[in-house]
Each structure stands twice: as structure tokens, then as C-alpha cells.
Amino acid sequence: MTTAKRDTYTPETLLTVAVRVFNERGYDGTSMEHLSKAAGISKSSIYHHVSGKEELLRRAVSRALDGLFAILEESGATDGRTIERVEYVTRRTVEVLTTELPYVTLLLRVRGNTQTERWALERRREFDQRVSELLKAAVADGDLRADVDIRLATRLLFGMVNSLVEWYRPQPGGPAEAEQLADTVVQLAFEGMRVTR
Amino acid sequence: MTTAKRDTYTPETLLTVAVRVFNERGYDGTSMEHLSKAAGISKSSIYHHVSGKEELLRRAVSRALDGLFAILEESGATDGRTIERVEYVTRRTVEVLTTELPYVTLLLRVRGNTQTERWALERRREFDQRVSELLKAAVADGDLRADVDIRLATRLLFGMVNSLVEWYRPQPGGPAEAEQLADTVVQLAFEGMRVTR
């Protein structure tokens, strides 16, 4: 007779396991059975904590989205010259991405098959829209190039930033390394790679 | 009694269908049954053309890789000042990505579970490496910033370029629109978004 491991999970630790499995197998490809095996507890124990895998998804992507939206309320994002606010938001987005890596990874892979996924996509678009508006204001200030389509620039900027989830893995270097990464992203996005003469 | 559609496929047209299904369902999630249904021909008809789904994958990613590696042989990539060659390769990579969109999309989603996938990943790394060397040479020429880690810069550059597959869809505007897109990518990557004063 096999006995399930004693359930010492909290919704928080269960979330950690679920996010790992979602990222490995894809959300669609993950069953409650997979989650139960990965957590080492029975399905009914999981149902004791959450209503099902969609609730775990909602909690996980909420954590990523809360992290991102919180940036927009920080004084660096609300005060000062717009171009500085844009650069601040870009830098902080990279930082949130590195500290909340599995959660943001999951958010970026959401496809829109369920209500929670569609809600997450909607919130992501909202965040992009807020940043896009900042970029537009910085163009109006004369600080960002007026000859670039802002919608396209926003997409390319997030394309660069979000691509980090494909290869960035936290190192023992830790926060210092993440900060250097954020510096480089801001530098490349706003100053470009060419030497200014 | 149901009869399968008459097999009017060539390996080429079968490839088009297979790539669409691979991109929709993921390569791992696609069975010969799925391909047979999507193509409207029997599995044995498919086996008449190819040895199985891995051969279709190999043909598909080869098409993307051949397109990318061909860039490196073009005179714009081999002659002239290195910084111009770097910008040329970036511009052409965007163009190949837009013209071979489903094939490059599939290539970028390859995960490494099969021999063909591992080979594709290896070839991708080789391409990135070639571009990385060009960037390094342009730094040595004093044309690209020396204060940026080249490996990181290459990753961010490709992060931006490759993110196009997530949202770019060819429009009636066609080639002109794709060209404008390539211009913007080169402009942002090398000159940055900020106005130079």
C-alpha cells in the first residue's frame, strides 16, 4: 500500500510546484494528476487548497501581473521627466522579470483558451498600453525619436525584454547580475548599440 | 463509407500543412493522425511521401535554417565595414523571418526532445555565434559600444528580432511593410530610441 506524503503544503508552496509543472508541460498539457504527482500529495489534498488548476493559474499570473503593475505606481514611474520614467519602467520590468521569473514566464506563455488566460492576456495588453502611452509622451517631449511607430517600438521593446525568460537563469551573482542585465537592456533600447560620435 | 481525398500532395505542399499543425499543436503534441486529418489524406499516403513526422520537422526547420545561413553568404554580409555587415545581417534576418514566418516560428519553438530538434538547436546556436562574431569585430573597429557584453547584446538583439514571430502577420501591404519593419528593428537596435542631441 502506498501512502501519499503528509500534506504540508500551503497554497503558496503548492503554487511554486504548479508553476514549475505548468512551465514544463504547458498549462493545457497539465492535468490534476500531473500536479498531484509533482507535489507528492493526492488530488483531494490539492482540492483542499484550491478549486482546481485554473485557480492555480490565476494565482500564478496574478503574482506576475501584480509585480508589473506595481512598477507603474512607484515614484520613478510617476514623477519626473517622461523619458526618465520610461527608462525606469523598462529597468524595473527587467528586474521583476528576473525576480518573478517562473511567474512571468507562465504569464508570457498564456494562450487564451480559458477565461483566466483571456483575462491575463487582457491585463498584459493593458500594461503594454500604459508603457506605450509613456513612450508616446516622451516622443511629444522630443526625447524619443518621432520617426518610429510607437506601437511597433513598444512591441520590439517588450520583445527584447520578454525574451529574457528564454535564457535568463538566476546565478549565484544574484541581484548584482540582474541589475547589470537591466542596465544593458535600458542602454541598448534607448541608446542603441552603435557608438555615438 | 468515407473515402480519403485523392492524394494530390507533393512533399512541399504536405510540408505546408505539417508546419501549420506543428505550430498550432506543438511538435510533441502532433500525431500522424493529426497530420492525416489536417491534410485530408490517409496516414499511409503521408508515409508514401515521408518517413514520418520527424522528417517533416527536419525539412521544415532546414528551410528556415537555409534561409538564415544564406544571408551570411550574401555580399552585404561579407563585404565592407563590419558595422554595415552587422546591420545588413540584422535587416535580412527580419526579412527572412517575415517571408518564412511559419518555418522560422517552428524553428524558434524547437525544444530538443528528438535528434532533429537537437540538431536544429545546434544550427541555431551556430548562426547566433556567427552574428556574435560580427558584433565582436564591429566593437574592435570602434563602431559598437565596448561597454556592453557581446554575448548578452547578441541575445537581446535576437530576442527583439525573434519576438516578431509572436505578433507579426503579413498584411496586404506586403513587402513594403516588411521592409519598414526591418528598418525599424535596425534603427532601434543600433541607434536606440532616444533622440541624439
XYZ file of C-alpha atoms in Angstrom:
394
model
C 0.000 0.000 0.000
C 1.359 3.396 -0.949
C 0.599 6.356 1.222
C 0.686 9.899 -0.054
C 3.230 12.186 1.557
C 1.812 14.077 4.526
C 0.241 17.261 3.187
C 2.425 20.064 4.481
C 1.528 22.346 1.603
C 0.184 25.836 1.853
C -1.500 27.466 -1.146
C 1.796 29.350 -1.601
C 4.113 26.324 -1.765
C 1.626 24.408 -3.885
C 1.721 27.356 -6.292
C 5.501 27.038 -6.643
C 5.142 23.404 -7.687
C 2.207 24.105 -10.022
C 4.029 26.922 -11.821
C 7.043 24.693 -12.400
C 4.840 21.955 -13.873
C 2.827 24.430 -15.987
C 6.073 25.835 -17.421
C 7.447 22.368 -18.148
C 4.346 20.769 -19.676
C 2.373 23.797 -20.759
C -0.833 24.738 -18.955
C -3.047 22.820 -21.404
C -0.857 19.738 -21.101
C -1.027 19.678 -17.280
C -3.645 17.559 -15.540
C -4.532 17.461 -11.827
C -2.863 14.057 -11.942
C 0.438 15.663 -13.007
C 0.143 18.252 -10.242
C -0.654 15.581 -7.684
C 2.408 13.545 -8.709
C 4.728 16.552 -8.748
C 3.534 17.738 -5.341
C 3.542 14.232 -3.907
C 0.068 14.681 -2.446
C -3.317 13.338 -3.502
C -5.648 15.196 -5.816
C -8.168 15.583 -2.992
C -5.469 17.250 -0.890
C -4.924 19.726 -3.712
C -8.675 20.370 -3.902
C -8.499 21.122 -0.195
C -6.365 24.155 -1.072
C -7.688 25.286 -4.442
C -10.707 24.731 -6.674
C -8.582 23.329 -9.489
C -5.766 24.045 -11.887
C -7.378 27.196 -13.250
C -7.275 28.764 -9.775
C -3.570 27.920 -9.570
C -3.061 29.560 -12.954
C -4.971 32.653 -11.847
C -2.899 32.981 -8.666
C 0.335 32.489 -10.588
C -0.321 35.011 -13.341
C -1.773 37.449 -10.775
C 1.541 37.398 -8.975
C 3.360 38.315 -12.204
C 0.786 40.957 -13.153
C 0.739 42.500 -9.658
C 4.528 42.766 -9.815
C 4.376 44.515 -13.181
C 1.515 46.894 -12.377
C 3.121 47.840 -9.046
C 6.022 49.322 -11.056
C 3.685 51.901 -12.573
C 2.799 53.207 -9.083
C 6.416 53.664 -7.977
C 7.619 57.249 -7.814
C 10.236 56.548 -10.505
C 7.362 55.796 -12.864
C 5.118 58.686 -11.869
C 7.450 61.625 -11.174
C 9.970 63.458 -13.289
C 10.630 63.809 -16.988
C 8.768 61.230 -19.075
C 11.877 59.782 -20.737
C 13.337 59.044 -17.307
C 10.048 57.404 -16.289
C 10.118 55.257 -19.447
C 13.649 54.116 -18.709
C 12.752 53.491 -15.069
C 9.786 51.302 -16.042
C 11.920 49.362 -18.529
C 14.615 48.759 -15.924
C 12.107 47.695 -13.267
C 10.287 45.412 -15.721
C 13.550 43.532 -16.283
C 14.026 43.333 -12.514
C 10.523 41.984 -11.874
C 11.060 39.511 -14.674
C 14.247 38.216 -13.048
C 12.856 38.047 -9.501
C 9.493 36.540 -10.528
C 10.936 34.502 -13.403
C 8.678 31.390 -13.311
C 5.539 33.505 -12.836
C 6.341 35.925 -15.657
C 7.400 33.004 -17.887
C 3.984 31.437 -17.354
C 2.240 34.763 -17.993
C 4.078 35.207 -21.289
C 3.100 31.721 -22.461
C -0.604 32.112 -21.764
C -2.563 31.405 -24.932
C -6.185 32.389 -24.260
C -8.025 29.060 -24.160
C -9.688 29.634 -20.789
C -11.342 32.612 -19.130
C -8.353 33.086 -16.823
C -5.979 33.050 -19.763
C -8.062 35.603 -21.658
C -8.160 37.805 -18.554
C -4.371 37.527 -18.217
C -3.851 38.453 -21.889
C -6.150 41.432 -21.410
C -4.157 42.641 -18.373
C -0.873 42.172 -20.243
C -2.194 44.285 -23.104
C -3.239 46.896 -20.537
C 0.291 47.018 -19.119
C 1.817 47.292 -22.613
C -0.684 50.037 -23.374
C 0.360 52.006 -20.272
C 4.019 51.778 -21.311
C 3.121 52.665 -24.878
C 1.444 55.853 -23.609
C 4.583 56.773 -21.700
C 6.627 56.296 -24.879
C 4.192 58.480 -26.786
C 4.515 61.234 -24.173
C 8.313 61.020 -24.376
C 8.093 61.473 -28.140
C 5.917 64.546 -27.562
C 8.619 65.872 -25.199
C 11.116 65.488 -28.051
C 13.156 62.922 -26.115
C 12.266 59.838 -28.174
C 12.553 59.612 -31.951
C 9.403 60.723 -33.710
C 10.185 58.687 -36.830
C 9.420 55.332 -35.195
C 5.922 53.920 -34.931
C 5.220 53.780 -31.183
C 3.108 50.646 -31.286
C 5.896 48.880 -33.135
C 8.574 50.283 -30.817
C 6.615 49.090 -27.767
C 6.349 45.613 -29.240
C 10.050 45.466 -30.060
C 10.980 46.798 -26.617
C 8.857 44.146 -24.880
C 10.095 41.573 -27.394
C 13.624 42.232 -26.190
C 12.715 42.390 -22.511
C 10.437 39.342 -22.551
C 12.967 37.232 -24.456
C 14.934 37.080 -21.204
C 12.634 34.345 -19.916
C 14.001 32.073 -22.666
C 17.567 32.087 -21.402
C 17.971 34.056 -18.156
C 18.634 31.819 -15.174
C 19.469 33.385 -11.783
C 23.139 32.893 -10.901
C 24.940 32.979 -7.584
C 25.876 36.538 -8.673
C 22.251 37.292 -7.855
C 20.860 40.811 -7.665
C 24.077 42.447 -8.909
C 23.929 40.400 -12.088
C 20.214 41.135 -12.563
C 20.917 44.844 -12.123
C 23.655 44.740 -14.759
C 21.250 42.986 -17.090
C 18.641 45.712 -16.532
C 21.289 48.380 -17.225
C 22.238 46.710 -20.505
C 18.641 46.392 -21.677
C 17.973 50.075 -20.978
C 21.212 51.086 -22.634
C 20.561 49.057 -25.790
C 16.905 50.015 -26.081
C 17.401 53.734 -25.611
C 20.963 54.474 -26.719
C 21.405 51.647 -29.235
C 24.500 49.552 -29.854
C 26.343 51.970 -32.102
C 28.981 54.268 -30.755
C 27.712 57.828 -30.827
C 30.238 60.091 -32.464
C -18.193 4.641 -46.328
C -15.764 7.547 -46.187
C -13.090 7.896 -48.786
C -9.911 9.839 -48.249
C -9.426 12.819 -50.552
C -7.407 11.988 -53.654
C -3.733 12.417 -52.781
C -2.609 15.400 -54.797
C 0.111 16.282 -52.305
C 3.745 16.796 -53.054
C 6.305 16.704 -50.228
C 6.290 20.511 -50.484
C 2.556 21.056 -50.029
C 2.418 18.395 -47.324
C 5.131 20.358 -45.536
C 2.978 23.497 -45.542
C 0.166 21.630 -43.810
C 2.518 19.909 -41.339
C 4.179 23.168 -40.310
C 0.803 24.764 -39.655
C -0.252 21.840 -37.451
C 3.120 21.729 -35.639
C 2.823 25.447 -34.859
C -0.765 25.081 -33.653
C -0.394 21.930 -31.531
C 3.322 21.928 -30.819
C 5.576 19.316 -32.420
C 5.328 16.970 -29.414
C 1.549 17.276 -29.378
C 1.159 16.384 -33.068
C 0.497 12.791 -34.098
C 0.467 11.288 -37.596
C -3.290 11.078 -37.041
C -3.474 14.869 -36.648
C -1.410 15.359 -39.801
C -3.566 12.893 -41.723
C -6.745 14.708 -40.667
C -5.352 18.160 -41.442
C -4.095 17.082 -44.855
C -7.263 15.112 -45.617
C -5.248 12.086 -46.765
C -4.574 8.744 -45.112
C -1.542 8.090 -42.930
C -0.224 5.596 -45.494
C -0.392 8.332 -48.149
C 1.739 10.515 -45.903
C 4.213 7.660 -45.432
C 4.363 7.491 -49.230
C 5.979 10.954 -49.161
C 7.973 10.987 -45.939
C 9.267 8.567 -43.331
C 7.282 10.227 -40.548
C 6.723 13.427 -38.635
C 10.396 13.851 -37.736
C 11.292 14.047 -41.429
C 8.670 16.746 -41.871
C 10.169 18.623 -38.933
C 13.655 18.286 -40.400
C 12.527 19.606 -43.775
C 10.668 22.481 -42.166
C 13.459 23.687 -39.876
C 16.002 23.144 -42.696
C 14.060 25.595 -44.804
C 14.265 28.205 -42.017
C 17.944 27.491 -41.317
C 18.897 27.531 -45.016
C 17.215 30.914 -45.331
C 19.148 32.282 -42.365
C 22.554 30.847 -43.278
C 22.173 32.035 -46.892
C 22.180 35.618 -45.525
C 25.728 35.158 -44.282
C 26.910 34.381 -47.842
C 25.347 37.473 -49.399
C 27.775 40.226 -50.376
C 26.146 42.625 -47.912
C 27.227 40.266 -45.156
C 30.728 39.566 -46.413
C 31.979 42.844 -47.908
C 32.505 46.265 -46.465
C 32.843 47.721 -42.998
C 31.816 45.259 -40.272
C 29.182 47.518 -38.700
C 27.443 47.761 -42.074
C 27.604 43.979 -42.398
C 26.083 43.590 -38.927
C 23.222 45.908 -39.799
C 22.755 44.132 -43.129
C 22.504 40.720 -41.443
C 20.026 42.084 -38.889
C 17.856 43.600 -41.604
C 17.928 40.430 -43.720
C 17.182 38.238 -40.692
C 13.991 40.223 -40.142
C 13.148 39.817 -43.828
C 13.723 36.035 -43.829
C 11.638 35.832 -40.687
C 8.738 37.613 -42.356
C 8.917 35.667 -45.648
C 9.451 32.270 -43.986
C 7.288 33.057 -40.958
C 5.783 29.599 -40.205
C 9.136 27.859 -40.734
C 11.098 30.252 -38.516
C 8.316 30.158 -35.905
C 8.657 26.385 -35.752
C 12.451 26.634 -35.581
C 12.255 29.040 -32.638
C 9.891 26.742 -30.740
C 12.046 23.635 -31.079
C 12.786 22.237 -27.633
C 15.394 19.498 -28.088
C 13.469 16.299 -27.364
C 14.447 14.499 -30.578
C 17.665 14.218 -32.582
C 16.296 16.557 -35.245
C 15.366 19.134 -32.624
C 18.823 18.956 -31.044
C 20.406 19.357 -34.472
C 18.188 22.384 -35.161
C 19.132 23.968 -31.823
C 22.807 23.373 -32.599
C 22.464 25.063 -36.018
C 20.609 27.986 -34.452
C 23.392 28.450 -31.920
C 25.876 28.345 -34.809
C 24.026 31.139 -36.599
C 23.853 33.224 -33.416
C 27.556 32.579 -32.917
C 28.371 33.840 -36.430
C 26.429 37.033 -35.786
C 28.034 37.378 -32.368
C 31.471 37.265 -34.027
C 30.442 40.024 -36.405
C 29.345 42.138 -33.438
C 32.662 41.482 -31.724
C 34.541 42.601 -34.835
C 32.452 45.778 -35.014
C 33.371 46.526 -31.394
C 37.048 46.051 -32.309
C 36.549 48.557 -35.153
C 35.265 51.033 -32.576
C 31.806 51.157 -34.189
C 29.859 49.310 -31.499
C 29.933 50.156 -27.815
C 32.670 48.328 -25.965
C 30.877 48.622 -22.616
C 28.244 46.023 -23.486
C 28.781 42.284 -23.085
C 28.624 40.911 -26.640
C 27.026 37.610 -25.714
C 24.295 39.490 -23.880
C 23.900 42.012 -26.694
C 23.539 39.188 -29.240
C 20.861 37.556 -27.111
C 18.942 40.795 -26.695
C 19.222 41.574 -30.402
C 17.863 38.155 -31.353
C 15.306 38.431 -28.556
C 13.940 41.528 -30.213
C 14.126 40.126 -33.755
C 12.696 36.713 -32.884
C 9.818 38.211 -30.887
C 8.330 39.198 -34.244
C 7.013 35.665 -34.736
C 4.689 36.238 -31.770
C 2.737 39.053 -33.397
C 3.845 39.726 -36.969
C 1.266 38.653 -39.546
C 1.820 39.500 -43.221
C -0.571 42.216 -44.387
C -1.815 43.161 -47.838
C 0.845 45.914 -47.576
C 3.257 43.052 -48.110
C 6.960 43.522 -48.825
C 6.884 47.293 -48.271
C 5.554 46.780 -44.767
C 8.119 44.048 -44.030
C 10.884 46.363 -45.244
C 9.701 49.147 -42.965
C 9.686 46.680 -40.098
C 13.285 45.670 -40.876
C 14.285 49.346 -40.984
C 12.730 49.991 -37.583
C 14.413 46.976 -35.985
C 17.838 48.058 -37.288
C 17.212 51.641 -36.218
C 16.157 50.696 -32.687
C 18.870 48.093 -32.175
C 21.754 50.234 -33.391
C 20.685 53.837 -32.839
C 18.321 53.338 -29.906
C 15.033 55.083 -29.245
C 16.387 58.244 -27.710
C 16.857 61.368 -29.739
C 20.559 62.043 -30.191
C 21.330 65.619 -29.291
